[in-house]
Structure formats: C-alpha cells, structure tokens
Short mmCIF file of C-alpha atoms in Angstrom, two decimals:
data_model
loop_
_atom_site.label_atom_id
_atom_site.label_comp_id
_atom_site.label_asym_id
_atom_site.label_seq_id
_atom_site.Cartn_x
_atom_site.Cartn_y
_atom_site.Cartn_z
CA MET P 195 -1.21 161.13 -36.87
CA PRO P 196 0.58 159.25 -34.13
CA VAL P 197 1.79 161.16 -31.09
CA PRO P 198 5.58 161.04 -30.90
CA VAL P 199 7.02 159.72 -27.67
CA PRO P 200 9.78 162.02 -26.41
CA HIS P 201 12.93 160.77 -24.69
CA PRO P 202 12.86 160.72 -20.87
CA ARG P 203 14.12 163.86 -19.21
CA THR P 204 14.95 164.82 -15.64
CA ALA P 205 13.56 167.82 -13.78
CA VAL P 206 14.40 169.14 -10.30
CA LEU P 207 11.56 171.04 -8.68
CA PRO P 208 12.28 173.79 -6.15
CA HIS P 209 11.18 173.42 -2.51
CA GLN P 210 10.35 169.77 -3.01
CA ALA P 211 8.70 168.01 -0.12
CA GLY P 212 9.71 164.47 -1.06
CA PRO P 213 10.68 162.20 -3.97
CA VAL P 214 8.15 161.21 -6.58
CA ASP P 215 8.66 158.11 -8.70
CA SER P 216 5.89 158.74 -11.25
CA GLY P 217 6.61 159.98 -14.73
CA CYS P 218 3.66 162.33 -15.13
CA ALA P 219 3.75 166.08 -14.89
CA GLU P 220 0.68 166.08 -12.71
CA THR P 221 2.58 164.08 -10.13
CA ALA P 222 5.34 166.65 -10.23
CA ARG P 223 2.86 169.46 -9.72
CA ALA P 224 1.30 167.64 -6.83
CA ALA P 225 4.61 166.96 -5.17
CA ALA P 226 5.64 170.59 -5.61
CA VAL P 227 2.80 171.74 -3.33
CA GLY P 228 3.09 168.77 -0.97
CA MET P 229 -0.20 167.13 -2.10
CA PRO P 230 -0.82 163.52 -3.09
CA ALA P 231 -1.05 162.60 -6.76
CA HIS P 232 -4.01 160.95 -8.53
CA GLY P 233 -4.42 157.23 -8.61
CA GLY P 234 -2.67 156.74 -11.95
CA CYS P 235 0.66 157.75 -10.41
CA SER P 236 2.59 156.47 -7.46
CA GLY P 237 0.90 158.92 -5.07
CA ALA P 238 -2.37 158.07 -3.34
CA GLY P 239 -5.44 160.18 -4.05
CA PRO P 240 -6.35 162.78 -6.69
CA LEU P 241 -5.05 166.32 -6.74
CA PRO P 242 -7.64 168.68 -5.16
CA ARG P 243 -9.95 170.21 -7.72
CA ASP P 244 -10.19 173.54 -5.99
CA LEU P 245 -6.46 174.36 -6.33
CA PRO P 246 -6.06 177.27 -8.78
CA ALA P 247 -3.81 176.57 -11.70
CA ALA P 248 -1.86 179.77 -11.02
CA GLU P 249 -0.77 178.40 -7.65
CA VAL P 250 0.67 175.20 -9.07
CA PRO P 251 4.46 175.59 -9.46
CA ARG P 252 5.69 174.75 -12.96
CA PRO P 253 8.44 172.14 -13.25
CA VAL P 254 11.76 172.88 -14.85
CA VAL P 255 12.54 170.60 -17.79
CA ASP P 256 15.99 170.76 -19.37
CA GLY P 257 16.53 174.25 -17.92
CA ARG P 258 13.14 175.53 -19.31
CA THR P 259 10.01 176.16 -17.31
CA ALA P 260 7.09 174.04 -18.45
CA ALA P 261 4.09 175.83 -19.89
CA ARG P 262 1.17 176.48 -17.57
CA PRO P 263 -2.03 174.58 -18.41
CA PRO P 264 -4.66 176.68 -20.14
CA ALA P 265 -7.44 178.18 -18.14
CA GLY P 266 -10.26 175.75 -17.40
CA HIS P 267 -8.04 172.75 -17.99
CA ALA P 268 -8.62 169.94 -15.58
CA PRO P 269 -5.72 169.26 -13.27
CA GLY P 270 -5.62 165.61 -14.19
CA ALA P 271 -5.59 166.01 -18.00
CA THR P 272 -2.68 166.35 -20.41
CA THR P 273 -2.54 168.46 -23.52
CA GLY P 274 0.48 167.13 -25.31
CA PRO P 275 3.60 165.08 -25.04
CA VAL P 276 4.55 164.53 -21.43
CA SER P 277 8.07 163.79 -20.29
CA CYS P 278 8.88 161.56 -17.36
CA VAL P 279 10.24 163.66 -14.50
CA THR P 280 12.31 162.71 -11.45
CA VAL P 281 11.84 164.98 -8.43
CA GLU P 282 14.65 165.42 -5.90
CA ALA P 283 13.69 166.53 -2.39
CA PRO P 284 16.08 168.45 -0.16
CA ALA P 285 17.01 167.00 3.21
CA ALA P 286 14.70 167.87 6.04
CA GLU P 287 15.95 170.70 8.21
CA ASP P 288 16.64 169.96 11.89
CA PRO P 289 14.64 172.48 13.99
CA SER P 290 17.14 172.36 16.86
CA ALA P 291 20.08 172.95 14.52
CA ALA P 292 18.29 175.87 12.90
CA ALA P 293 17.56 177.41 16.30
CA SER P 294 21.17 177.00 17.35
CA ALA P 295 22.42 178.58 14.12
CA ALA P 296 20.05 181.50 14.57
CA ALA P 297 21.21 182.02 18.16
CA ASP P 298 24.91 182.02 17.29
CA PRO P 299 25.62 182.76 13.61
CA ARG P 300 29.40 182.71 14.12
CA PRO P 301 31.17 179.60 12.85
CA GLU P 302 32.60 177.37 15.56
CA PRO P 303 36.41 177.47 15.50
CA PRO P 304 38.13 174.15 15.04
CA ALA P 305 39.27 172.53 18.26
CA GLN P 306 43.02 172.42 18.77
CA GLY P 307 44.51 169.17 20.03
CA LEU P 308 47.92 168.32 21.43
CA THR P 309 51.10 168.42 19.38
CA LEU P 310 53.99 166.01 20.05
CA LEU P 311 57.56 166.58 18.85
CA LEU P 312 59.61 163.41 18.45
CA ILE P 313 63.40 163.78 18.54
CA GLY P 314 65.39 160.73 17.49
CA GLU P 315 68.06 159.51 15.10
CA ASP P 316 65.89 156.84 13.48
CA PRO P 317 63.80 158.48 10.73
CA ASN P 318 61.68 155.34 10.47
CA ASN P 319 60.80 155.38 14.16
CA HIS P 320 57.20 154.25 14.36
CA VAL P 321 54.98 156.07 16.84
CA PRO P 322 51.45 154.70 17.35
CA GLU P 323 48.45 156.97 17.01
CA MET P 324 47.50 158.96 20.10
CA TRP P 325 44.44 160.85 21.30
CA ASP P 326 44.02 163.68 23.79
CA TRP P 327 41.38 164.15 26.50
CA ALA P 328 38.64 165.12 24.02
CA GLY P 329 39.37 162.20 21.69
CA ARG P 330 41.21 164.35 19.15
CA LYS P 331 44.19 162.87 17.38
CA VAL P 332 47.55 164.12 18.61
CA ARG P 333 49.60 165.83 15.89
CA LEU P 334 53.14 164.50 15.44
CA ARG P 335 56.31 166.24 14.29
CA THR P 336 59.65 164.48 13.90
CA ALA P 337 63.21 165.78 14.13
CA ARG P 338 66.45 163.82 13.70
CA ASN P 339 68.57 166.11 15.87
CA LEU P 340 68.39 169.15 18.10
CA THR P 341 68.99 171.53 15.22
CA GLU P 342 65.85 170.33 13.45
CA ALA P 343 63.98 170.19 16.76
CA GLU P 344 64.76 173.83 17.51
CA ARG P 345 63.32 174.79 14.14
CA LEU P 346 60.15 172.75 14.72
CA LEU P 347 59.67 173.82 18.34
CA THR P 348 56.85 176.36 18.18
CA ASP P 349 54.41 177.58 20.79
CA ASP P 350 51.78 174.98 19.83
CA VAL P 351 54.08 172.07 20.80
CA HIS P 352 52.87 170.67 24.13
CA CYS P 353 55.17 167.69 24.66
CA ILE P 354 58.57 166.44 23.47
CA LEU P 355 59.40 162.74 23.16
CA LEU P 356 63.19 162.31 23.24
CA ASP P 357 64.40 158.94 21.98
CA LEU P 358 67.46 157.85 23.93
CA THR P 359 67.52 154.41 22.29
CA PRO P 360 70.70 153.88 20.23
CA ALA P 361 70.07 153.95 16.50
CA GLU P 362 70.38 150.78 14.43
CA PRO P 363 73.82 150.29 12.79
CA THR P 364 73.97 151.86 9.34
CA GLY P 365 77.53 150.96 8.34
CA ARG P 366 78.58 154.61 8.82
CA GLU P 367 79.36 154.59 12.52
CA ASP P 368 82.77 156.13 11.85
CA ARG P 369 81.26 159.29 10.41
CA GLU P 370 81.71 162.56 12.23
CA PRO P 371 78.57 163.42 14.25
CA ALA P 372 76.54 166.29 12.87
CA ARG P 373 76.12 169.37 15.01
CA GLY P 374 73.11 169.05 17.27
CA ASP P 375 72.69 165.27 17.01
CA ALA P 376 70.29 163.94 19.61
CA ALA P 377 72.12 160.68 20.20
CA GLY P 378 71.62 158.78 23.40
CA SER P 379 75.23 159.26 24.40
CA GLY P 380 76.18 162.81 25.21
CA SER P 381 79.40 164.69 24.82
CA GLY P 382 82.03 164.45 27.47
CA GLY P 383 80.67 161.18 28.87
CA ASP P 384 77.31 162.72 29.87
CA GLU P 385 74.70 160.21 28.71
CA LEU P 386 71.89 162.72 29.26
CA ALA P 387 73.48 165.70 27.49
CA ALA P 388 70.75 165.63 24.84
CA LEU P 389 68.06 165.71 27.53
CA ARG P 390 69.73 168.64 29.29
CA ALA P 391 69.90 170.49 25.97
CA VAL P 392 66.20 169.82 25.32
CA LEU P 393 65.26 171.05 28.81
CA ARG P 394 67.18 174.28 28.20
CA MET P 395 65.66 174.67 24.75
CA ALA P 396 62.05 173.97 25.82
CA PRO P 397 61.50 175.16 29.41
CA ALA P 398 57.71 175.41 28.96
CA GLN P 399 57.09 172.03 27.27
CA ALA P 400 56.65 168.63 28.90
CA VAL P 401 59.45 166.16 28.12
CA LEU P 402 59.24 162.36 27.91
CA VAL P 403 62.21 160.07 27.31
CA LEU P 404 62.03 156.84 25.34
CA THR P 405 64.57 154.10 26.06
CA CYS P 406 65.07 150.36 26.24
CA GLU P 407 63.73 148.29 29.11
CA THR P 408 67.27 147.25 29.97
CA ASP P 409 68.22 150.90 30.47
CA ALA P 410 65.87 151.58 33.41
CA GLU P 411 68.56 153.22 35.52
CA ARG P 412 69.26 155.90 32.93
CA ALA P 413 65.50 156.40 32.46
CA ALA P 414 65.08 157.06 36.19
CA GLU P 415 68.04 159.44 36.10
CA ALA P 416 66.35 161.31 33.25
CA VAL P 417 63.36 161.98 35.49
CA ARG P 418 65.66 163.24 38.24
CA VAL P 419 67.29 165.57 35.72
CA GLY P 420 63.98 167.12 34.74
CA ALA P 421 61.91 164.89 32.43
CA GLN P 422 58.26 164.39 33.38
CA ASP P 423 58.31 160.61 32.75
CA TYR P 424 60.01 157.80 30.79
CA LEU P 425 58.69 155.05 28.50
CA PHE P 426 60.14 151.71 27.38
CA ARG P 427 60.17 151.14 23.65
CA ASP P 428 59.20 147.43 24.00
CA GLU P 429 56.00 148.31 25.89
CA LEU P 430 55.00 151.23 23.69
CA ASP P 431 51.49 151.30 22.23
CA GLY P 432 48.94 153.97 21.44
CA LYS P 433 47.06 153.71 24.73
CA VAL P 434 50.16 153.84 26.91
CA LEU P 435 51.69 156.71 24.94
CA SER P 436 48.46 158.73 24.92
CA ARG P 437 48.13 158.42 28.68
CA ALA P 438 51.81 159.27 29.23
CA VAL P 439 51.62 162.38 27.03
CA ARG P 440 48.48 163.65 28.77
CA TYR P 441 49.99 163.01 32.18
CA ALA P 442 53.26 164.73 31.25
CA VAL P 443 51.48 167.81 29.90
CA GLU P 444 49.34 168.20 33.01
CA ARG P 445 52.30 167.60 35.32
CA LYS P 446 54.32 170.24 33.47
CA ARG P 447 51.46 172.72 33.79
CA ALA P 448 51.23 172.01 37.52
CA ASP P 449 54.99 172.43 37.90
CA LEU P 450 54.92 175.77 36.07
CA ALA P 451 51.99 177.00 38.18
CA GLN P 452 53.75 175.96 41.38
CA ARG P 453 56.94 177.66 40.25
CA GLN P 454 55.10 180.89 39.47
CA LEU P 455 53.37 180.75 42.85
CA THR P 456 56.68 180.21 44.63
CA GLU P 457 58.33 183.05 42.71
CA SER P 458 55.43 185.37 43.54
CA ARG P 459 55.67 184.44 47.22
CA LEU P 460 59.44 185.02 47.29
CA ARG P 461 59.04 188.31 45.45
CA ALA P 462 56.39 189.42 47.95
CA GLN P 463 58.70 188.49 50.84
CA GLU P 464 61.57 190.40 49.26
CA ASN P 465 59.33 193.43 48.73
CA ALA P 466 58.17 193.21 52.33
CA ARG P 467 61.76 193.11 53.60
CA LEU P 468 62.68 196.01 51.32
CA GLU P 469 59.74 198.13 52.40
CA ARG P 470 60.29 197.27 56.06
CA GLY P 471 63.90 198.30 55.68
CA LEU P 472 62.83 201.63 54.19
CA LEU P 473 60.68 202.45 57.22
CA PRO P 474 62.57 204.78 59.58
CA THR P 475 64.33 203.84 62.79
CA PRO P 476 64.19 206.78 65.21
CA LEU P 477 67.53 208.07 66.46
CA LEU P 478 66.78 209.46 69.94
CA ASP P 479 69.74 208.19 71.96
CA GLY P 480 70.26 210.43 75.00
CA SER P 481 66.81 212.07 74.78
CA GLU P 482 64.21 211.92 77.55
CA LEU P 483 61.38 212.05 75.01
CA ARG P 484 59.28 208.98 74.32
CA PHE P 485 58.49 208.07 70.72
CA ALA P 486 55.56 206.11 69.21
CA ALA P 487 54.37 205.73 65.62
CA CYS P 488 51.57 204.04 63.70
CA TYR P 489 51.79 203.51 59.95
CA ARG P 490 49.19 201.96 57.62
CA PRO P 491 49.51 202.23 53.81
CA GLY P 492 46.35 202.51 51.77
CA ARG P 493 47.57 200.07 49.10
CA SER P 494 46.46 196.48 49.49
CA ARG P 495 49.16 194.05 50.71
CA ALA P 496 51.75 196.86 50.91
CA LEU P 497 53.97 197.97 53.78
CA LEU P 498 54.97 201.34 52.38
CA GLY P 499 52.84 204.18 51.08
CA GLY P 500 53.22 207.82 50.11
CA ASP P 501 53.26 208.94 53.77
CA PHE P 502 56.62 209.22 55.52
CA TYR P 503 58.00 210.29 58.91
CA ASP P 504 61.26 210.37 60.84
CA THR P 505 62.75 211.48 64.14
CA VAL P 506 66.42 212.16 64.99
CA ARG P 507 68.47 213.84 67.71
CA THR P 508 71.35 216.01 66.57
CA PRO P 509 74.63 216.41 68.53
CA ASP P 510 73.46 219.70 70.09
CA GLY P 511 70.64 217.86 71.88
CA THR P 512 67.81 219.12 69.66
CA VAL P 513 65.17 216.55 68.71
CA HIS P 514 63.88 216.92 65.16
CA ALA P 515 60.64 215.28 63.99
CA MET P 516 59.06 215.26 60.56
CA ILE P 517 55.93 213.85 58.93
CA GLY P 518 54.88 214.22 55.27
CA ASP P 519 52.60 212.99 52.53
CA VAL P 520 53.24 212.64 48.78
CA CYS P 521 50.08 212.98 46.71
CA GLY P 522 49.00 209.60 45.38
CA HIS P 523 49.15 206.03 46.68
CA GLY P 524 51.27 204.02 44.25
CA PRO P 525 54.80 202.62 44.49
CA ASP P 526 56.25 205.68 42.72
CA GLU P 527 54.83 207.94 45.42
CA ALA P 528 56.16 205.60 48.11
CA ALA P 529 59.63 205.71 46.58
CA LEU P 530 59.54 209.51 46.41
CA GLY P 531 58.48 209.66 50.06
CA VAL P 532 61.49 207.52 51.03
CA GLU P 533 63.80 209.84 49.08
CA LEU P 534 62.40 212.92 50.82
CA ARG P 535 62.72 211.27 54.24
CA ILE P 536 66.35 210.30 53.67
CA ALA P 537 67.11 213.76 52.28
CA TRP P 538 65.47 215.36 55.34
CA ARG P 539 67.59 213.26 57.72
CA ALA P 540 70.80 214.10 55.87
CA LEU P 541 70.01 217.84 55.75
CA THR P 542 69.03 217.84 59.42
CA PHE P 543 72.32 216.29 60.47
CA ALA P 544 74.01 218.86 58.24
CA GLY P 545 72.54 221.62 60.43
CA LEU P 546 69.68 222.86 58.22
CA TYR P 547 66.21 223.54 59.61
CA GLY P 548 63.19 225.71 58.99
CA ASP P 549 62.82 227.55 55.70
CA GLU P 550 66.29 226.64 54.43
CA LEU P 551 65.67 222.94 54.93
CA LEU P 552 62.25 222.99 53.24
CA ALA P 553 63.54 224.97 50.27
CA THR P 554 66.25 222.33 49.73
CA LEU P 555 63.70 219.52 50.03
CA GLN P 556 61.58 221.21 47.36
CA LYS P 557 64.54 221.10 44.97
CA VAL P 558 64.91 217.37 45.67
CA LEU P 559 61.21 216.87 44.97
CA GLU P 560 61.32 218.82 41.72
CA ASN P 561 64.21 216.74 40.42
CA GLU P 562 62.94 213.34 41.56
CA ARG P 563 59.21 213.48 40.80
CA SER P 564 57.91 211.80 37.63
CA ASP P 565 55.30 214.47 36.93
CA ASP P 566 55.26 218.24 37.41
CA GLU P 567 51.88 218.00 39.16
CA ILE P 568 53.17 215.83 42.01
CA PHE P 569 53.58 217.67 45.32
CA ALA P 570 54.15 216.79 48.97
CA THR P 571 52.92 218.23 52.25
CA LEU P 572 55.29 218.39 55.22
CA CYS P 573 55.37 219.29 58.90
CA THR P 574 58.69 219.68 60.74
CA VAL P 575 59.24 220.22 64.45
CA ASP P 576 62.53 220.94 66.25
CA ILE P 577 62.38 220.60 70.04
CA SER P 578 64.94 222.29 72.26
CA GLU P 579 67.27 220.24 74.42
CA ASP P 580 65.33 221.06 77.61
CA GLY P 581 62.06 220.07 75.90
CA HIS P 582 60.16 223.26 76.78
CA ARG P 583 60.05 224.94 73.36
CA ALA P 584 59.65 223.90 69.74
CA GLY P 585 59.89 225.46 66.30
CA VAL P 586 57.18 224.38 63.86
CA CYS P 587 57.11 224.67 60.04
CA LEU P 588 54.10 223.70 57.95
CA ALA P 589 54.17 223.13 54.17
CA GLY P 590 50.54 222.57 53.28
CA HIS P 591 50.24 219.99 56.08
CA PRO P 592 47.67 219.72 58.91
CA ALA P 593 48.83 221.36 62.14
CA PRO P 594 49.98 219.09 64.99
CA LEU P 595 47.87 218.38 68.08
CA LEU P 596 49.39 219.52 71.40
CA ALA P 597 48.20 218.22 74.78
CA ARG P 598 49.80 219.95 77.78
CA ALA P 599 49.62 218.43 81.22
CA GLY P 600 46.22 219.13 82.79
CA GLU P 601 44.79 220.75 79.64
CA GLN P 602 42.60 219.58 76.80
CA PRO P 603 44.36 218.80 73.51
CA GLU P 604 44.32 221.66 70.99
CA LEU P 605 45.51 222.17 67.44
CA LEU P 606 48.44 224.46 66.85
CA PRO P 607 47.74 227.49 64.61
CA TYR P 608 47.82 226.75 60.91
CA GLU P 609 47.78 230.28 59.50
CA PHE P 610 51.54 230.75 59.71
CA GLY P 611 52.21 227.80 57.35
CA GLY P 612 53.35 227.89 53.72
CA PRO P 613 52.34 226.00 50.55
CA ALA P 614 53.02 222.34 49.84
CA LEU P 615 56.39 221.41 48.37
CA GLY P 616 56.46 221.46 44.59
CA LEU P 617 53.69 224.01 44.02
CA LEU P 618 55.48 227.40 44.05
CA PRO P 619 59.14 227.66 42.97
CA GLU P 620 59.96 230.65 45.21
CA ALA P 621 57.82 229.73 48.23
CA ARG P 622 58.82 230.45 51.81
CA TRP P 623 57.94 228.58 55.00
CA PRO P 624 58.14 230.62 58.20
CA ARG P 625 59.11 228.88 61.45
CA ARG P 626 56.88 229.54 64.45
CA GLN P 627 58.04 229.19 68.05
CA VAL P 628 55.69 227.27 70.37
CA GLU P 629 55.87 226.94 74.18
CA LEU P 630 55.36 223.32 75.18
CA GLY P 631 55.68 223.36 78.95
CA ALA P 632 57.18 220.85 81.33
CA ALA P 633 54.98 217.84 80.42
CA TRP P 634 53.23 217.47 77.11
CA SER P 635 52.25 215.17 74.20
CA LEU P 636 52.64 216.23 70.58
CA LEU P 637 50.67 214.32 67.94
CA MET P 638 51.69 214.67 64.28
CA TYR P 639 49.57 212.97 61.58
CA THR P 640 48.72 212.85 57.87
CA ASP P 641 45.36 213.66 56.32
CA GLY P 642 44.44 209.96 56.03
CA LEU P 643 43.52 210.09 59.72
CA ILE P 644 41.06 212.97 59.39
CA GLU P 645 39.50 212.31 55.96
CA GLY P 646 37.69 209.12 56.92
CA ARG P 647 33.86 209.19 56.82
CA ILE P 648 31.64 209.16 59.88
CA GLY P 649 28.46 207.19 59.30
CA GLU P 650 26.82 206.44 55.96
CA GLY P 651 26.78 210.02 54.70
CA THR P 652 29.51 212.14 53.19
CA ALA P 653 30.56 213.85 56.43
CA ARG P 654 34.26 213.54 57.31
CA LEU P 655 35.89 213.19 60.71
CA GLY P 656 37.98 216.34 60.27
CA GLN P 657 40.47 217.86 62.67
CA ASP P 658 37.85 218.78 65.25
CA GLY P 659 36.49 215.22 65.33
CA MET P 660 40.01 213.84 65.58
CA THR P 661 40.79 216.20 68.47
CA GLU P 662 37.72 215.04 70.42
CA LEU P 663 38.53 211.38 69.67
CA VAL P 664 42.14 211.65 70.89
CA ALA P 665 41.10 213.64 73.97
CA ARG P 666 38.64 210.89 74.90
CA GLN P 667 41.33 208.22 74.47
CA MET P 668 43.79 210.21 76.61
CA ALA P 669 41.16 210.71 79.31
CA SER P 670 40.80 206.94 79.50
CA GLY P 671 44.50 206.70 80.43
CA LEU P 672 45.95 205.51 77.09
CA THR P 673 49.43 206.63 76.11
CA GLY P 674 52.11 205.82 73.54
CA ASP P 675 51.47 202.97 71.11
CA GLU P 676 48.19 202.03 72.80
CA LEU P 677 46.85 205.54 72.28
CA LEU P 678 47.73 205.52 68.58
CA GLU P 679 46.35 202.03 67.93
CA ALA P 680 43.09 202.80 69.73
CA SER P 681 42.68 206.10 67.87
CA VAL P 682 43.29 204.57 64.44
CA ARG P 683 40.99 201.64 65.26
CA GLU P 684 38.15 204.00 66.20
CA VAL P 685 38.69 206.06 63.04
CA ARG P 686 38.39 202.86 60.96
CA ALA P 687 35.21 201.91 62.82
CA LEU P 688 33.65 205.32 62.14
CA ASN P 689 34.62 204.96 58.47
CA GLY P 690 32.90 201.58 58.28
CA GLY P 691 36.00 199.70 57.13
CA GLU P 692 39.56 200.17 55.96
CA LEU P 693 40.71 203.70 55.18
CA THR P 694 41.50 204.23 51.51
CA ASP P 695 44.31 206.73 52.13
CA ASP P 696 47.70 206.17 53.75
CA VAL P 697 47.79 206.88 57.48
CA ALA P 698 50.85 207.90 59.47
CA VAL P 699 50.71 209.10 63.10
CA LEU P 700 53.70 210.18 65.19
CA LEU P 701 53.57 210.82 68.96
CA LEU P 702 56.26 212.48 71.11
CA ASP P 703 55.80 212.62 74.93
CA ARG P 704 57.66 214.38 77.73
CA ARG P 705 56.60 213.53 81.26
#
C-alpha cells in the first residue's frame, strides 16, 4: 500500500536557536536543542546518539504537538508520514541591553523638544522643518491672529514667530478687520502694535519677527521693542530658522535669569534699607552719658533679628535704656521686636516706667504675637539726671554688668526680677534702686552673648565667663565701641565660629 504524501505544513518551535531549511522532523528536533542535524538534512553532522528521547522537544504542527518517538527508536529514523517544517528563530538578545533593562526597569520617558508658535495672516505660510539641540524636530503651531494665538499659547511653547510681512491681496481688503488680527500694521499708526501685544501676552516666551528684507528698519525697531531677533522671509531656510529659534530661546532664558537676579538684588537692598531704618537711633541730646551698641542678628544675610534695644532721654533729664529678646530668630520675631521697641519708646515719653510700663508692653505682645507660646525677655534701666542712681527692672532677662571706677565689674542681682513678658497674665515686675557712683560703665546684653560654646565640648561661656572676658578687655584700656567689638569678637573665637543666636550689647558710660 503506498504511503500517502501529506501537504507541507509549517511549525514554529519554541526557544529556537536558528533557522532550519530542512523538511525533516529530525532536523527540527536537532535545531530545538541547538545541535546539528544528520547529513541528509541541511545541517552538518548526525544528531548525538546519547541524547534521551525524553529530552528532545516535540515540534508543534498545526497547533498540535507531534507524537514522541517510541522508546528504543533511533533518532534518525521515521515511523510514518513526515511533514516539512519551517523553524523560526527569535532574534538574539543583546547582553548589554538586557543588563541595562535589569538595572533600570522603568521605561524611558519620551524626550520633549521645542515648540514654535507661528502667528501670521497667511494660512499657507510655509515654514521649513527645524531641529533643536538634540536633533529633535521642532513642533509647529499656527495661528492667524492674536485671538487664536492666545488660545494656543500654552506652557510648552518656547518661541513665537510673528510674521510682520503683509498678506497677499485676497480681493477682500475692504473687509472690517477681525478682533485680534496680527497684521503687520498696528492700530493708531503703530506698526509694531501686534508685537507689543505678543510681548504682553507671552512674557516668558522668546519672540522672533519675520519680515521682508526691504523692511530692515522696522525689523531692527522690533528688537529694540523687545523681540529677541528678526528674520528675513527671502533668506529663510530650515538651518537658519533652527539656529535663530535656539538662539532666541537661550537668550530669553538668560534675560529672565538676569531679571530675576536683578530683582533679588534690589529686593535685598530694599530689605537692608528697611531693616537699617528699623534699628534705633538713640535720643540722648543734653546728656553727659556716652552710648555704644553692637548688634549682630543670627539669621544669615539679615540686619535685624529678634533682639532689640533703645535709649532715650525724657524732658525731666532721666535717661532710659532698654534691651530685649523675642524668642525665635525669624522675620516674624524681628518684626515683633521692632513693635515692642517702638511701643517702649512711646510709653516712656508718655511718662510710664517700671511695673506699669512692662505690664502695658505685655498687653502689646499678647495682641501682636502670632502664637500664644511666643514670649520676650526685657531689661529696663532709668538713670537719674545726675547719673548717680538707676532703677532696674528685669523680665526674665540676664542682669546687667556694672563696672564702677576702680572696681572689678560685677553682675547686678537677678533675684528681684519678674517673669518674661507673655508668660503670666497677672505678672508683676518690681523696680530695684541701684547706686552707680560718680564714674561707671553699665553693660546690657542679650543671652546670645553668653550662650556661645567654649572649646569643642558642650560648656557655655555663661555670665561668669562673660564678666571675666569684659573685665580683661577693660583692663587693657578698651572703652565704648572698641570694647564691645573686641568682646563680641572674642566670644565668637571661643565659640569656634559665628554665633547662632542674635546678639545685642548696649554700653552706657559716665566719666
């Protein structure tokens, strides 16, 4: 009985190592395991005899898996009708690409190129293709007038090309212009009205103008008005336009950066003038006392901190001095300190002092502070007209340092003081009378001067260390501003750098 010859069929083997052109099943099995076929097929060499039949993958023919050869069957023999098979091999995998994909499994986002918005009356205006720095094609949007341009102007538009070339005659020149037309001639005789409108509409985008070569004067005027550059229509090609767009975008970015830098510099100068104006000017006309002050805010690049001080002489001849500290170091604390200083000056000229003055200042603090936990320490001193006596009030503030002529500096008693302002609603602040003598120096300071570290450990300078430091500076003959500057400089040196807290020091002398 003759063996029927079946029609050719196609099979795709999984995990194929390469294409096989032979039509025998044995070739397919050999290719499936990456081995050469026997000599009767297109491969070179017989299939190894020691390969178990169970390990030979079975080809798929018309969606059905071919039957496995019976046990003991020779690998090169056939048992029945054999179909011709065509084996398709997958593309070889790039090891470097596989390693890269394993290292970063996230898909790479598509790169964003430049976007150009063309504004012109001619809808058939041909713009050559352009490319950005990375060789990506520049996207183009077109608008016939400013109304359409405003709708198409989104944040991803980098440059605007405004066509100032007159449109070709259409036989409808007598029509009434539509609102927002971007014609080359502007309203009211202003030929660059459209450009001015575009500059107002797109302050962050680069602007190029397109005009005729015979209109060079208007093109130059457009640059003076605010455009980044101009182009002549007759010389326009893809290379020139691409370079012009890139240049305009970078120039606009540089202009914006320079503008922001200038605005920041002007703002810093205005803040400096404001803060300098908020610092006090002592009012000691007619007094024999000498005044000196040193002020250093803890905030970087600031002139005003949470510390505050002031000195005035009232009509009765009494000299009043004050120094205080609002908890915190920010601009809000600095503003509150200025308010308390101005309030203290006004209340002092109104005749208040001692407990009555501090109680009123606490009410100001309670109404002006942004948080109920904010408080302020304060030390006030009122010196008699002859300069021999003083009344001292302490509200949670360090006691002043008094140096009488011929004596070592010593701290005034602190035990008679009251709590800081803003802590206790019904607090009281007793006023203590102090004898100053004929010649003396009174040093008032904030805690920033005494809380600096000494050495690499956690030890602080403290009031005793500050007293010894100032006594040593006085013994060397320093007075006034020189004494304060030298003392603060030595405190910074002991701290190993800038002090983190605000520092205010006030010195009154009578000699």
